[in-house]
PDB file of C-alpha atoms in Angstrom:
ATOM      1  CA  UNK C 180       0.060  -0.143   0.078  1.00  0.00           C
ATOM      2  CA  UNK C 181       1.484   3.485  -1.041  1.00  0.00           C
ATOM      3  CA  UNK C 182       2.846   5.714   1.775  1.00  0.00           C
ATOM      4  CA  UNK C 183       2.048   2.809   4.528  1.00  0.00           C
ATOM      5  CA  UNK C 184       4.584   1.194   6.702  1.00  0.00           C
ATOM      6  CA  UNK C 185       3.747  -2.322   8.148  1.00  0.00           C
ATOM      7  CA  UNK C 186       4.921  -2.976  11.808  1.00  0.00           C
ATOM      8  CA  UNK C 187       6.814  -6.429  11.576  1.00  0.00           C
ATOM      9  CA  UNK C 188       7.861  -6.627  15.031  1.00  0.00           C
ATOM     10  CA  UNK C 189       7.898  -4.491  18.239  1.00  0.00           C
ATOM     11  CA  UNK C 190      10.166  -4.810  21.072  1.00  0.00           C
ATOM     12  CA  UNK C 191       9.487  -3.108  24.502  1.00  0.00           C
ATOM     13  CA  UNK C 192      12.383  -1.096  25.795  1.00  0.00           C
ATOM     14  CA  UNK C 193      10.977   0.821  28.667  1.00  0.00           C
ATOM     15  CA  UNK C 194       7.596   1.015  30.297  1.00  0.00           C
ATOM     16  CA  UNK C 195       7.285   3.928  32.610  1.00  0.00           C
ATOM     17  CA  UNK C 196       4.743   6.135  34.540  1.00  0.00           C
ATOM     18  CA  UNK C 197       4.406   8.407  31.432  1.00  0.00           C
ATOM     19  CA  UNK C 198       5.909   6.762  28.561  1.00  0.00           C
ATOM     20  CA  UNK C 199       6.565   3.529  26.892  1.00  0.00           C
ATOM     21  CA  UNK C 200       9.607   3.227  24.568  1.00  0.00           C
ATOM     22  CA  UNK C 201       9.461   0.581  21.699  1.00  0.00           C
ATOM     23  CA  UNK C 202      12.003  -0.394  19.190  1.00  0.00           C
ATOM     24  CA  UNK C 203      10.017  -1.482  16.133  1.00  0.00           C
ATOM     25  CA  UNK C 204      10.860  -3.004  12.835  1.00  0.00           C
ATOM     26  CA  UNK C 205       8.502  -1.886   9.764  1.00  0.00           C
ATOM     27  CA  UNK C 206       8.281  -2.989   6.325  1.00  0.00           C
ATOM     28  CA  UNK C 207       8.220  -0.211   3.718  1.00  0.00           C
ATOM     29  CA  UNK C 208       6.089  -0.263   0.505  1.00  0.00           C
ATOM     30  CA  UNK C 209       9.038  -1.383  -1.529  1.00  0.00           C
ATOM     31  CA  UNK C 210       9.689  -4.227   0.817  1.00  0.00           C
ATOM     32  CA  UNK C 211      12.497  -2.831   2.715  1.00  0.00           C
ATOM     33  CA  UNK C 212      12.905  -3.555   6.451  1.00  0.00           C
ATOM     34  CA  UNK C 213      13.624  -0.510   8.393  1.00  0.00           C
ATOM     35  CA  UNK C 214      14.244   0.222  12.282  1.00  0.00           C
ATOM     36  CA  UNK C 215      11.686   2.616  13.901  1.00  0.00           C
ATOM     37  CA  UNK C 216      12.042   3.879  17.443  1.00  0.00           C
ATOM     38  CA  UNK C 217       8.787   4.828  19.090  1.00  0.00           C
ATOM     39  CA  UNK C 218       7.745   6.635  22.148  1.00  0.00           C
ATOM     40  CA  UNK C 219       4.090   5.849  23.225  1.00  0.00           C
ATOM     41  CA  UNK C 220       2.291   8.421  25.272  1.00  0.00           C
ATOM     42  CA  UNK C 221      -1.263   8.416  26.298  1.00  0.00           C
ATOM     43  CA  UNK C 222      -1.988  11.942  24.902  1.00  0.00           C
ATOM     44  CA  UNK C 223      -2.927  15.007  26.437  1.00  0.00           C
ATOM     45  CA  UNK C 224      -5.258  18.199  26.546  1.00  0.00           C
ATOM     46  CA  UNK C 225      -4.493  21.848  26.651  1.00  0.00           C
ATOM     47  CA  UNK C 226      -6.902  24.869  27.145  1.00  0.00           C
ATOM     48  CA  UNK C 227      -6.893  28.587  26.033  1.00  0.00           C
ATOM     49  CA  UNK C 228      -8.798  30.273  28.815  1.00  0.00           C
ATOM     50  CA  UNK C 229      -9.973  33.631  27.645  1.00  0.00           C
ATOM     51  CA  UNK C 230     -11.058  36.498  30.146  1.00  0.00           C
ATOM     52  CA  UNK C 231     -13.891  38.781  29.361  1.00  0.00           C
ATOM     53  CA  UNK C 232     -11.053  41.479  28.894  1.00  0.00           C
ATOM     54  CA  UNK C 233      -9.435  39.484  26.233  1.00  0.00           C
ATOM     55  CA  UNK C 234      -6.606  38.096  28.148  1.00  0.00           C
ATOM     56  CA  UNK C 235      -5.219  34.433  28.115  1.00  0.00           C
ATOM     57  CA  UNK C 236      -4.769  32.816  31.294  1.00  0.00           C
ATOM     58  CA  UNK C 237      -1.428  31.158  30.760  1.00  0.00           C
ATOM     59  CA  UNK C 238       1.105  29.363  33.106  1.00  0.00           C
ATOM     60  CA  UNK C 239       4.593  29.541  33.877  1.00  0.00           C
ATOM     61  CA  UNK C 240       6.360  26.396  35.012  1.00  0.00           C
ATOM     62  CA  UNK C 241       9.802  24.667  34.964  1.00  0.00           C
ATOM     63  CA  UNK C 242      10.172  22.312  32.201  1.00  0.00           C
ATOM     64  CA  UNK C 243      12.926  19.679  33.177  1.00  0.00           C
ATOM     65  CA  UNK C 244      13.674  18.586  29.570  1.00  0.00           C
ATOM     66  CA  UNK C 245      14.840  22.078  28.782  1.00  0.00           C
ATOM     67  CA  UNK C 246      15.964  23.359  32.367  1.00  0.00           C
ATOM     68  CA  UNK C 247      13.866  26.391  31.956  1.00  0.00           C
ATOM     69  CA  UNK C 248      10.580  27.937  32.840  1.00  0.00           C
ATOM     70  CA  UNK C 249       8.233  28.089  29.997  1.00  0.00           C
ATOM     71  CA  UNK C 250       4.899  30.077  29.516  1.00  0.00           C
ATOM     72  CA  UNK C 251       2.212  27.738  28.345  1.00  0.00           C
ATOM     73  CA  UNK C 252      -1.563  27.380  28.140  1.00  0.00           C
ATOM     74  CA  UNK C 253      -2.796  25.205  30.921  1.00  0.00           C
ATOM     75  CA  UNK C 254      -2.591  21.544  30.051  1.00  0.00           C
ATOM     76  CA  UNK C 255      -2.310  17.904  31.150  1.00  0.00           C
ATOM     77  CA  UNK C 256      -1.646  14.287  30.423  1.00  0.00           C
ATOM     78  CA  UNK C 257      -4.511  12.057  29.845  1.00  0.00           C
ATOM     79  CA  UNK C 258      -5.111   8.945  31.606  1.00  0.00           C
ATOM     80  CA  UNK C 259      -5.468   5.914  29.297  1.00  0.00           C
ATOM     81  CA  UNK C 260      -9.191   5.937  28.199  1.00  0.00           C
ATOM     82  CA  UNK C 261      -9.966   9.330  29.755  1.00  0.00           C
ATOM     83  CA  UNK C 262     -12.430  11.703  27.900  1.00  0.00           C
ATOM     84  CA  UNK C 263     -10.329  14.601  26.682  1.00  0.00           C
ATOM     85  CA  UNK C 264     -13.077  17.119  27.084  1.00  0.00           C
ATOM     86  CA  UNK C 265     -13.461  16.283  30.876  1.00  0.00           C
ATOM     87  CA  UNK C 266      -9.902  16.301  31.285  1.00  0.00           C
ATOM     88  CA  UNK C 267      -9.458  19.873  29.777  1.00  0.00           C
ATOM     89  CA  UNK C 268     -12.189  21.213  31.966  1.00  0.00           C
ATOM     90  CA  UNK C 269     -10.349  19.549  35.029  1.00  0.00           C
ATOM     91  CA  UNK C 270      -7.032  20.962  33.993  1.00  0.00           C
ATOM     92  CA  UNK C 271      -8.550  24.245  33.499  1.00  0.00           C
ATOM     93  CA  UNK C 272     -10.048  24.312  37.009  1.00  0.00           C
ATOM     94  CA  UNK C 273      -6.956  22.946  38.704  1.00  0.00           C
ATOM     95  CA  UNK C 274      -4.286  24.886  37.342  1.00  0.00           C
ATOM     96  CA  UNK C 275      -6.174  28.250  37.050  1.00  0.00           C
ATOM     97  CA  UNK C 276      -9.088  27.889  39.346  1.00  0.00           C
ATOM     98  CA  UNK C 277     -11.427  28.784  36.487  1.00  0.00           C
ATOM     99  CA  UNK C 278     -14.559  27.306  35.198  1.00  0.00           C
ATOM    100  CA  UNK C 279     -16.192  28.209  31.753  1.00  0.00           C
ATOM    101  CA  UNK C 280     -19.541  28.682  30.285  1.00  0.00           C
ATOM    102  CA  UNK C 281     -18.422  27.811  26.676  1.00  0.00           C
ATOM    103  CA  UNK C 282     -15.757  25.095  25.980  1.00  0.00           C
ATOM    104  CA  UNK C 283     -15.033  24.933  22.200  1.00  0.00           C
ATOM    105  CA  UNK C 284     -12.865  22.135  20.713  1.00  0.00           C
ATOM    106  CA  UNK C 285      -9.998  23.363  18.574  1.00  0.00           C
ATOM    107  CA  UNK C 286      -8.614  19.954  17.292  1.00  0.00           C
ATOM    108  CA  UNK C 287      -5.838  17.959  17.770  1.00  0.00           C
ATOM    109  CA  UNK C 288      -2.124  18.792  17.651  1.00  0.00           C
ATOM    110  CA  UNK C 289       0.618  16.078  16.962  1.00  0.00           C
ATOM    111  CA  UNK C 290       3.662  17.675  18.853  1.00  0.00           C
ATOM    112  CA  UNK C 291       6.556  15.413  17.365  1.00  0.00           C
ATOM    113  CA  UNK C 292       5.468  13.198  14.380  1.00  0.00           C
ATOM    114  CA  UNK C 293       8.629  11.293  13.744  1.00  0.00           C
ATOM    115  CA  UNK C 294       8.847   9.129  16.870  1.00  0.00           C
ATOM    116  CA  UNK C 295       6.145  10.199  19.336  1.00  0.00           C
ATOM    117  CA  UNK C 296       2.335   8.870  19.378  1.00  0.00           C
ATOM    118  CA  UNK C 297       1.196  11.691  21.684  1.00  0.00           C
ATOM    119  CA  UNK C 298      -1.942  13.585  20.378  1.00  0.00           C
ATOM    120  CA  UNK C 299      -2.796  16.682  22.162  1.00  0.00           C
ATOM    121  CA  UNK C 300      -6.746  17.989  22.197  1.00  0.00           C
ATOM    122  CA  UNK C 301      -7.055  21.581  22.125  1.00  0.00           C
ATOM    123  CA  UNK C 302      -9.861  23.815  23.545  1.00  0.00           C
ATOM    124  CA  UNK C 303     -10.740  27.415  24.041  1.00  0.00           C
ATOM    125  CA  UNK C 304     -12.786  28.272  27.348  1.00  0.00           C
ATOM    126  CA  UNK C 305     -14.765  31.590  27.679  1.00  0.00           C
ATOM    127  CA  UNK C 306     -17.271  32.966  30.107  1.00  0.00           C
ATOM    128  CA  UNK C 307     -14.856  32.365  32.795  1.00  0.00           C
ATOM    129  CA  UNK C 308     -15.689  32.482  36.777  1.00  0.00           C
ATOM    130  CA  UNK C 309     -13.177  31.669  39.196  1.00  0.00           C
ATOM    131  CA  UNK C 310     -12.961  29.190  42.108  1.00  0.00           C
ATOM    132  CA  UNK C 311     -10.019  27.866  44.048  1.00  0.00           C
ATOM    133  CA  UNK C 312      -6.980  26.652  42.179  1.00  0.00           C
ATOM    134  CA  UNK C 313      -6.310  22.914  42.989  1.00  0.00           C
ATOM    135  CA  UNK C 314      -2.696  21.960  42.003  1.00  0.00           C
ATOM    136  CA  UNK C 315      -1.302  18.336  42.215  1.00  0.00           C
ATOM    137  CA  UNK C 316       1.021  17.953  45.098  1.00  0.00           C
ATOM    138  CA  UNK C 317       4.234  17.981  42.714  1.00  0.00           C
ATOM    139  CA  UNK C 318       2.840  20.833  40.475  1.00  0.00           C
ATOM    140  CA  UNK C 319       4.398  24.346  40.950  1.00  0.00           C
ATOM    141  CA  UNK C 320       3.062  27.022  38.631  1.00  0.00           C
ATOM    142  CA  UNK C 321       2.325  30.779  38.315  1.00  0.00           C
ATOM    143  CA  UNK C 322      -0.862  31.873  36.378  1.00  0.00           C
ATOM    144  CA  UNK C 323      -0.375  35.140  34.399  1.00  0.00           C
ATOM    145  CA  UNK C 324      -2.632  36.973  32.046  1.00  0.00           C
ATOM    146  CA  UNK C 325      -1.324  38.079  28.512  1.00  0.00           C
ATOM    147  CA  UNK C 326      -3.704  39.890  25.941  1.00  0.00           C
ATOM    148  CA  UNK C 327      -4.503  37.763  23.081  1.00  0.00           C
ATOM    149  CA  UNK C 328      -2.881  40.174  20.757  1.00  0.00           C
ATOM    150  CA  UNK C 329       0.451  40.087  22.718  1.00  0.00           C
ATOM    151  CA  UNK C 330       0.275  36.087  22.936  1.00  0.00           C
ATOM    152  CA  UNK C 331       0.138  36.149  19.130  1.00  0.00           C
ATOM    153  CA  UNK C 332       3.155  38.458  19.022  1.00  0.00           C
ATOM    154  CA  UNK C 333       5.011  36.345  21.457  1.00  0.00           C
ATOM    155  CA  UNK C 334       4.339  33.236  19.246  1.00  0.00           C
ATOM    156  CA  UNK C 335       5.618  34.993  16.177  1.00  0.00           C
ATOM    157  CA  UNK C 336       8.661  36.353  17.976  1.00  0.00           C
ATOM    158  CA  UNK C 337       9.655  32.820  19.220  1.00  0.00           C
ATOM    159  CA  UNK C 338       8.857  33.749  22.981  1.00  0.00           C
ATOM    160  CA  UNK C 339       6.368  30.778  23.262  1.00  0.00           C
ATOM    161  CA  UNK C 340       8.223  27.803  21.877  1.00  0.00           C
ATOM    162  CA  UNK C 341       5.801  25.114  23.166  1.00  0.00           C
ATOM    163  CA  UNK C 342       4.031  23.435  20.203  1.00  0.00           C
ATOM    164  CA  UNK C 343       0.624  23.059  21.734  1.00  0.00           C
ATOM    165  CA  UNK C 344       0.558  26.877  23.129  1.00  0.00           C
ATOM    166  CA  UNK C 345       1.497  28.141  19.652  1.00  0.00           C
ATOM    167  CA  UNK C 346      -1.096  26.192  17.765  1.00  0.00           C
ATOM    168  CA  UNK C 347      -3.875  26.755  20.345  1.00  0.00           C
ATOM    169  CA  UNK C 348      -3.211  30.335  20.676  1.00  0.00           C
ATOM    170  CA  UNK C 349      -3.114  30.948  16.809  1.00  0.00           C
ATOM    171  CA  UNK C 350      -6.114  28.958  16.354  1.00  0.00           C
ATOM    172  CA  UNK C 351      -8.262  30.831  19.214  1.00  0.00           C
ATOM    173  CA  UNK C 352      -6.848  34.284  17.769  1.00  0.00           C
ATOM    174  CA  UNK C 353      -8.335  33.558  14.480  1.00  0.00           C
ATOM    175  CA  UNK C 354     -11.686  32.130  15.733  1.00  0.00           C
ATOM    176  CA  UNK C 355     -12.138  35.281  17.764  1.00  0.00           C
ATOM    177  CA  UNK C 356     -11.019  37.521  14.807  1.00  0.00           C
ATOM    178  CA  UNK C 357      -7.907  38.766  16.392  1.00  0.00           C
ATOM    179  CA  UNK C 358      -5.903  37.784  13.177  1.00  0.00           C
ATOM    180  CA  UNK C 359      -7.230  36.999   9.576  1.00  0.00           C
ATOM    181  CA  UNK C 360      -6.438  34.187   7.139  1.00  0.00           C
TER     182      UNK C 360
END
């Protein structure tokens, strides 16, 4: 079949709390056998919470792989089989203390298609009211507000390097008429 690779074998290398690593062998459409390294992830969800003043609630948190603090939209990992809409509403409340009247699905983002199976479902939340933030015991973050227009500029200037944040912010800005296409 054109543009299809058939998995011939799959060896488990590592089975961790968040990811599984596999060393696969695949057959290409021309019959050639090639190695494929695969990181399996249960997926995630992110939310662009927008205040009535046109600000996005974003979180600043330390990201270990890059050894730096990044600014991102609220997000979280899905449990296996968990509904991404419910997870998004939960993450919104836990990380920012916000609940919303409207929760609009923006689609899915594949953050690294060459070796990672993670899919991140994106939402935009509006009509926000606030309750108490409910962070996990091992979660440390600051919530900040950034005007939508400023967040778009930050994406374009490379100040928001996180893939899910870039995609979700730009989609939200387009839907709200803040940038044209």
